PDB file of C-alpha atoms in Angstrom:
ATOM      1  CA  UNK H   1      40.077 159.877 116.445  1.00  0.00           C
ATOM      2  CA  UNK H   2      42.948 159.182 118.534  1.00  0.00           C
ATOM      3  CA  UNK H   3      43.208 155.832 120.256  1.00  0.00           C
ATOM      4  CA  UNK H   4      42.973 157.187 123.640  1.00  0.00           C
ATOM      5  CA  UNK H   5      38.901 158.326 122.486  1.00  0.00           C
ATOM      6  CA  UNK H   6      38.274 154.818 122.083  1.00  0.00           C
ATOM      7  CA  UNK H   7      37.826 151.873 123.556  1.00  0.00           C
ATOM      8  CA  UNK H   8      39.876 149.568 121.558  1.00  0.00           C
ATOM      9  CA  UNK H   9      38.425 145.967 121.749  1.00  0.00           C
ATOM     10  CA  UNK H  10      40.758 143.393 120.911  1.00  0.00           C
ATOM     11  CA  UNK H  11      39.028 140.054 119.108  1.00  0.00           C
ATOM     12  CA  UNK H  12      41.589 137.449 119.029  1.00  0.00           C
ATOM     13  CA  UNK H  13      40.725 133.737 116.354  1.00  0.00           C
ATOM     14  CA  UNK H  14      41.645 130.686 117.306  1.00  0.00           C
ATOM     15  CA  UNK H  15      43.575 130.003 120.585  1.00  0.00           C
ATOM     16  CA  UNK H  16      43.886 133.023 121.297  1.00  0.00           C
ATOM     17  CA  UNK H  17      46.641 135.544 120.373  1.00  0.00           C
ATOM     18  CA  UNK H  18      49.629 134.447 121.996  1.00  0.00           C
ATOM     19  CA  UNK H  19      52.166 137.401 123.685  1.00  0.00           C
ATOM     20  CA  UNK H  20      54.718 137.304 120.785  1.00  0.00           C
ATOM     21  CA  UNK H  21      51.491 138.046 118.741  1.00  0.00           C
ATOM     22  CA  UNK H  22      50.980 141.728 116.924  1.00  0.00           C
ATOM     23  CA  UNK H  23      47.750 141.956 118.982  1.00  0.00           C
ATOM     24  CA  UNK H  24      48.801 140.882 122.279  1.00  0.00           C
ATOM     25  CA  UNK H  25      52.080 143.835 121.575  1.00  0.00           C
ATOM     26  CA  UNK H  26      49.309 146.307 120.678  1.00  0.00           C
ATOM     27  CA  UNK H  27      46.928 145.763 123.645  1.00  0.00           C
ATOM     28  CA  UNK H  28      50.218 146.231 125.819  1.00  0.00           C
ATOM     29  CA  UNK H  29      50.736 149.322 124.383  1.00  0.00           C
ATOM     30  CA  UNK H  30      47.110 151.060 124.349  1.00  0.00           C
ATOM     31  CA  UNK H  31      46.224 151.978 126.958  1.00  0.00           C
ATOM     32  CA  UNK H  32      42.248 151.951 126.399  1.00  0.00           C
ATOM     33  CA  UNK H  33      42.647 148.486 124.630  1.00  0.00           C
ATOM     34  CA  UNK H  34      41.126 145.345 126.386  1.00  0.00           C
ATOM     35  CA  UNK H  35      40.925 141.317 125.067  1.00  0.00           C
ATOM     36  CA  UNK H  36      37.728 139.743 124.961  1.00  0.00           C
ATOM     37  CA  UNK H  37      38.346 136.763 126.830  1.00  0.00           C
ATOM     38  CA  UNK H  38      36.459 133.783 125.670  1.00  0.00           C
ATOM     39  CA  UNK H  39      35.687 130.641 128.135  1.00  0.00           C
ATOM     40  CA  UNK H  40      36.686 128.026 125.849  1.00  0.00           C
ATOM     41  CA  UNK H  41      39.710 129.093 122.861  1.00  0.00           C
ATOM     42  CA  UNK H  42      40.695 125.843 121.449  1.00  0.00           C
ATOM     43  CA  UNK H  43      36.935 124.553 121.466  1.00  0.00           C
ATOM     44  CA  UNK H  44      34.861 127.669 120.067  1.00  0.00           C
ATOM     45  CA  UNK H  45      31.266 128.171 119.926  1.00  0.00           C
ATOM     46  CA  UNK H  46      30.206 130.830 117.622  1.00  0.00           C
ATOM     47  CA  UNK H  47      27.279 131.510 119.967  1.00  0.00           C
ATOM     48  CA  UNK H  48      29.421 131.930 123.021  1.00  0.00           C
ATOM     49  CA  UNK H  49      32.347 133.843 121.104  1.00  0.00           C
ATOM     50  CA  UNK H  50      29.182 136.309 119.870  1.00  0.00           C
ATOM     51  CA  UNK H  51      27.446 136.606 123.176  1.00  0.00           C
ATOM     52  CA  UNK H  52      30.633 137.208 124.942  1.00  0.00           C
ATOM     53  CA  UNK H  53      31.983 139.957 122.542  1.00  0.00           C
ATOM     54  CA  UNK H  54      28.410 141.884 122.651  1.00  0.00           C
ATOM     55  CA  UNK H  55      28.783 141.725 126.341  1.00  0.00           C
ATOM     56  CA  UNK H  56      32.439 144.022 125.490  1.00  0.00           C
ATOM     57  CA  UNK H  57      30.849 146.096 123.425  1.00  0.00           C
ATOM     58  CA  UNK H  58      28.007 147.077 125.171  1.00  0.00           C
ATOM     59  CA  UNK H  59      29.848 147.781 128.760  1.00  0.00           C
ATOM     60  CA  UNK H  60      32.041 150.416 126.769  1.00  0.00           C
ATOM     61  CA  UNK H  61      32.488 154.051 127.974  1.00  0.00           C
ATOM     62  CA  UNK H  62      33.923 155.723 124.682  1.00  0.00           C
ATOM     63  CA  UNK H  63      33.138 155.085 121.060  1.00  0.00           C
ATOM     64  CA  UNK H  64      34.579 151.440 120.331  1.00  0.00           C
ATOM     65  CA  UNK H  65      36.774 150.497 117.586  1.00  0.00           C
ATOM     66  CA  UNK H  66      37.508 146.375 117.227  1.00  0.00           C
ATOM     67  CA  UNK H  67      40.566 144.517 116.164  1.00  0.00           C
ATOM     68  CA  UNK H  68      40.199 141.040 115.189  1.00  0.00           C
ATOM     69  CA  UNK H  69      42.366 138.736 113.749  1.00  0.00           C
ATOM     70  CA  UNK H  70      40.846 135.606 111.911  1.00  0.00           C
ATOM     71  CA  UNK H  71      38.355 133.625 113.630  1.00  0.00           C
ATOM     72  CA  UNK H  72      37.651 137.467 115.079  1.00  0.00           C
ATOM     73  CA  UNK H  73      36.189 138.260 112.257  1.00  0.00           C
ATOM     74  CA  UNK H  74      32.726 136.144 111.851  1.00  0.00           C
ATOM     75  CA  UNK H  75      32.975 136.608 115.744  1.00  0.00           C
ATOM     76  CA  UNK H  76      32.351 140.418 115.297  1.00  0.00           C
ATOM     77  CA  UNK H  77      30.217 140.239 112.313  1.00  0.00           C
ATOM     78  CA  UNK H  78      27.608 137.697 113.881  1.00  0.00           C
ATOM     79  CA  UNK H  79      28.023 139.800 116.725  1.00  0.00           C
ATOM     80  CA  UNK H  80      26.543 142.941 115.192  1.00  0.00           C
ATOM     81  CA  UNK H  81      22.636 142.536 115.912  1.00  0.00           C
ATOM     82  CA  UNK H  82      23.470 142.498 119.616  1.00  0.00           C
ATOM     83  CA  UNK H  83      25.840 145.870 119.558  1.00  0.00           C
ATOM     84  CA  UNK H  84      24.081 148.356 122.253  1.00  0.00           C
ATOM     85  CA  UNK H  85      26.336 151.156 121.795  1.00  0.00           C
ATOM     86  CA  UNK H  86      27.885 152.387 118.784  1.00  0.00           C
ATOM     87  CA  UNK H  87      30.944 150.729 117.053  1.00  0.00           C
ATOM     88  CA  UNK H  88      33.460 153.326 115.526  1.00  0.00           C
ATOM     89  CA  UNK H  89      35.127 151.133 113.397  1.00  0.00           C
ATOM     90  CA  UNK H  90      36.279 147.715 112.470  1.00  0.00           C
ATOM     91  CA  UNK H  91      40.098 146.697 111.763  1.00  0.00           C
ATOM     92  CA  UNK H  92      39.878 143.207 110.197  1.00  0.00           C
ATOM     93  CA  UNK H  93      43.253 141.162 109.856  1.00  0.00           C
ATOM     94  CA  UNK H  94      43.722 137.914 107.715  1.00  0.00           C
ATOM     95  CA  UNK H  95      39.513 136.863 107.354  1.00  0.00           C
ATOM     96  CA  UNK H  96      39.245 132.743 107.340  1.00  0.00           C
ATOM     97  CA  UNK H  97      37.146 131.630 104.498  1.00  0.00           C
ATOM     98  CA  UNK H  98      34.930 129.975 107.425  1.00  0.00           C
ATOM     99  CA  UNK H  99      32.394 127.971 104.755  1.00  0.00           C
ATOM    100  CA  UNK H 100      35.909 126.257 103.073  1.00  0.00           C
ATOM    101  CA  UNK H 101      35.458 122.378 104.029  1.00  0.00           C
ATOM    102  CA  UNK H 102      38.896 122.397 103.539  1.00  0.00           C
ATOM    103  CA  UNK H 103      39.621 124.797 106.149  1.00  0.00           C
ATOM    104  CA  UNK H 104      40.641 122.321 109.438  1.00  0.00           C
ATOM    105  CA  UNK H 105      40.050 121.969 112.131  1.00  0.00           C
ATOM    106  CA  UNK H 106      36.238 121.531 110.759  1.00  0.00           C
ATOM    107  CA  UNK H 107      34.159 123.278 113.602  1.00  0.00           C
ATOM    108  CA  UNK H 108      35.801 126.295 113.115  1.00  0.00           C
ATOM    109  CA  UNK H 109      33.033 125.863 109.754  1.00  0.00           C
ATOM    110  CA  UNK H 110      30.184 126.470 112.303  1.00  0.00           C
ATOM    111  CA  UNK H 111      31.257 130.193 112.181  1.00  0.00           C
ATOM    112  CA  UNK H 112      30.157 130.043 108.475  1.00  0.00           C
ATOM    113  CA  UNK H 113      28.391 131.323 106.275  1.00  0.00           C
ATOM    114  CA  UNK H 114      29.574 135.466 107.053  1.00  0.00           C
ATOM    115  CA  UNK H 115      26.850 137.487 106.587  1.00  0.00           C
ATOM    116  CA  UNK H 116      26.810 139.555 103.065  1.00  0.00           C
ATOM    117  CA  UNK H 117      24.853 142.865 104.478  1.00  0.00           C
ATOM    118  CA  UNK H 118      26.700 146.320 104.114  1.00  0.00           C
ATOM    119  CA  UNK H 119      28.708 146.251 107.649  1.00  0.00           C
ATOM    120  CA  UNK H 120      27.021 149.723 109.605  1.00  0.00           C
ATOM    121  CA  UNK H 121      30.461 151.127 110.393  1.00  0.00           C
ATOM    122  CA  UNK H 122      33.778 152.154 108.964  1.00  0.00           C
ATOM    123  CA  UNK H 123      35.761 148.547 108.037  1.00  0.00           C
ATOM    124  CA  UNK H 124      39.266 148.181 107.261  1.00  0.00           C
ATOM    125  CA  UNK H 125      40.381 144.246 106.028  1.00  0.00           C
ATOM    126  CA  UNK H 126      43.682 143.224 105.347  1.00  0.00           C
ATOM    127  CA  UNK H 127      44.398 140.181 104.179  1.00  0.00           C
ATOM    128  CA  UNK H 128      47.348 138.114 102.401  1.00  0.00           C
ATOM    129  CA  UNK H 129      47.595 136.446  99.221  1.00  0.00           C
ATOM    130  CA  UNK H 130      49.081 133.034 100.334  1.00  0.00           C
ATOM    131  CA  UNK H 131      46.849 132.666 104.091  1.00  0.00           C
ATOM    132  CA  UNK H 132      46.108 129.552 104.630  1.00  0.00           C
ATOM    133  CA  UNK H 133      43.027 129.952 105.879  1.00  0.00           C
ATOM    134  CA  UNK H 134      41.249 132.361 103.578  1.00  0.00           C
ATOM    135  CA  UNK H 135      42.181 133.045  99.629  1.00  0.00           C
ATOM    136  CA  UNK H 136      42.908 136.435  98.646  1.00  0.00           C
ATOM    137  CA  UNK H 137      39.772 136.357  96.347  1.00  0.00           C
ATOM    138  CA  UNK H 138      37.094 135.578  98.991  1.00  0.00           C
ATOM    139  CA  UNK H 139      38.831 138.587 100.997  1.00  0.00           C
ATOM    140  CA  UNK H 140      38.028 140.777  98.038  1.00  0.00           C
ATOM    141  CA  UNK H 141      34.615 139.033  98.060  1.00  0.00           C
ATOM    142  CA  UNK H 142      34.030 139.566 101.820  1.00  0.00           C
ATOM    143  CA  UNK H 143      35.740 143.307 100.937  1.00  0.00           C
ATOM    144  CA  UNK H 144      33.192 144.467  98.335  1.00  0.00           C
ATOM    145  CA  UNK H 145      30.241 142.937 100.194  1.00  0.00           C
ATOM    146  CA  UNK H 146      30.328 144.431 103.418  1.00  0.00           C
ATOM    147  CA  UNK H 147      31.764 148.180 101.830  1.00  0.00           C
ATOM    148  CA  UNK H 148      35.104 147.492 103.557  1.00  0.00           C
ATOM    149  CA  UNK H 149      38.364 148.907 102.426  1.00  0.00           C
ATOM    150  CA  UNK H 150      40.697 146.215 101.510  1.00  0.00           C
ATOM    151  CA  UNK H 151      44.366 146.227 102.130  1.00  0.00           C
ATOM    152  CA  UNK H 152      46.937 143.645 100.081  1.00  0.00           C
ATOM    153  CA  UNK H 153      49.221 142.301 102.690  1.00  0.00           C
ATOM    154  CA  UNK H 154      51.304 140.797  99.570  1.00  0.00           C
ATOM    155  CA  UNK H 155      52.302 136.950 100.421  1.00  0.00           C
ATOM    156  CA  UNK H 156      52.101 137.273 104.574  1.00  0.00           C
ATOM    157  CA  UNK H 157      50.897 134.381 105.706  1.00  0.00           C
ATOM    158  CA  UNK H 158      48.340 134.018 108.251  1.00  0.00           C
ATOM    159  CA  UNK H 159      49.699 137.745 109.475  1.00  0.00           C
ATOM    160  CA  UNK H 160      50.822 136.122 113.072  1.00  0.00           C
ATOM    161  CA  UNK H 161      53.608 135.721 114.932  1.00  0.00           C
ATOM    162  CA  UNK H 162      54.214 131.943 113.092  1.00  0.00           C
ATOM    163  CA  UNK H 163      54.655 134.186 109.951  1.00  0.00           C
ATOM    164  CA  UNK H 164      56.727 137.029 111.144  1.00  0.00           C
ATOM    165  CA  UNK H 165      54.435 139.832 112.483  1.00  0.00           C
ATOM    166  CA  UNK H 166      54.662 140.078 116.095  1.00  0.00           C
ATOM    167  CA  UNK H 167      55.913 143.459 115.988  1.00  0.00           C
ATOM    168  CA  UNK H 168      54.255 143.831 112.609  1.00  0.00           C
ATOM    169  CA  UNK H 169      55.472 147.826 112.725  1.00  0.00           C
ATOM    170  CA  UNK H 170      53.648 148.203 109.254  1.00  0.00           C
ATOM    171  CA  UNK H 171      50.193 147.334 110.756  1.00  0.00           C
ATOM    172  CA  UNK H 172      50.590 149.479 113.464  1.00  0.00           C
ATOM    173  CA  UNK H 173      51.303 153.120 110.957  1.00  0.00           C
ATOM    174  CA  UNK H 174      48.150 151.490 108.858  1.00  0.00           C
ATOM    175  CA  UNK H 175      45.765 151.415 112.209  1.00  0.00           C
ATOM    176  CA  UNK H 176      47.044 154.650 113.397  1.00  0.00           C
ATOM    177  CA  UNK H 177      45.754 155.948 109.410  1.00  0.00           C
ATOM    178  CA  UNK H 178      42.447 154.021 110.017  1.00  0.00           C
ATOM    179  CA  UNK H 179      41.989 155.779 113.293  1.00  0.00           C
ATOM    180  CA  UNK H 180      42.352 158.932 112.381  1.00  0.00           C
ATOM    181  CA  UNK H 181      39.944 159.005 109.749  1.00  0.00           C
ATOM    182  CA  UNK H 182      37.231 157.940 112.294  1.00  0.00           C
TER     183      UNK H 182
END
């Protein structure tokens, strides 16, 4: 699949993905890509984030394929149940261990537990081994549960802007990979 067959649904985490951010550079440069845009960023509400991303999903034309980055991540996999129209693939980037107390700020713990279940479409996770917000070992966890192929970022960080990868050129030849294997 080329990335002009698909509408390319960007799921940003957290406050949103800033425009230095690899995801904010990719959605500038596809053009079938579009942001879900959540009501509330710094305050979110797993229910909201889910209903609003479903809503994306199921107004799309072409075969979707998502791109979330952290807090993304539960987002689009409580979302699933709700999916109308078929999902492509997934493209999962730096997953938060969401049921970590130690994880702050705390409510982002109300997107916890993630569901174990086989995920129904092609996943790709990548994921550090120094992220602050998610061990390297509950990736491969997450990985193996849901049938997802997992990709070792090495010691990235959070894989944001704040850790280097705004351009992130390396995740951009990996997607392109992923995408053409749809």
């Amino acid at each position: 699949m080329k990335a002009s067959d698909a509408d390319i649904i960007i799921v940003p985490g957290y406050t949103n993905s800033g425009p230095d951010h690899w995801q904010s550079r990719w959605q500038a440069k596809l053009s079938t890509a579009r942001r879900v845009e959540q009501a509330e960023w710094a305050k979110p509400v797993r229910e909201e984030w889910v209903e609003r991303l479903a809503e994306e999903v199921n107004a799309a034309e072409r075969p979707v394929v998502l791109v979330a980055h952290s807090l993304g991540i539960p987002t689009v996999v409580h979302a699933i149940p709700l999916f109308k129209k078929p999902v492509a693939g997934a493209f999962f980037v730096a997953p938060p261990d969401v049921a970590n107390a130690a994880i702050r700020p705390k409510h982002l713990m109300t997107f916890g537990p993630y569901p174990r279940e086989r995920l129904p479409f092609p996943t790709m996770l990548i994921a550090s081994r120094n992220d602050p917000f998610g061990s390297y070992e509950h990736a491969e966890d997450i990985a193996d549960s849901w049938g997802a192929l997992l990709i070792d970022a090495g010691e990235s960080g959070h894989i944001n802007s704040e850790s280097g990868h705004g351009p992130w050129p390396e995740g951009t030849m990996v997607f392109a990979q992923f995408l053409s294997r749809l």
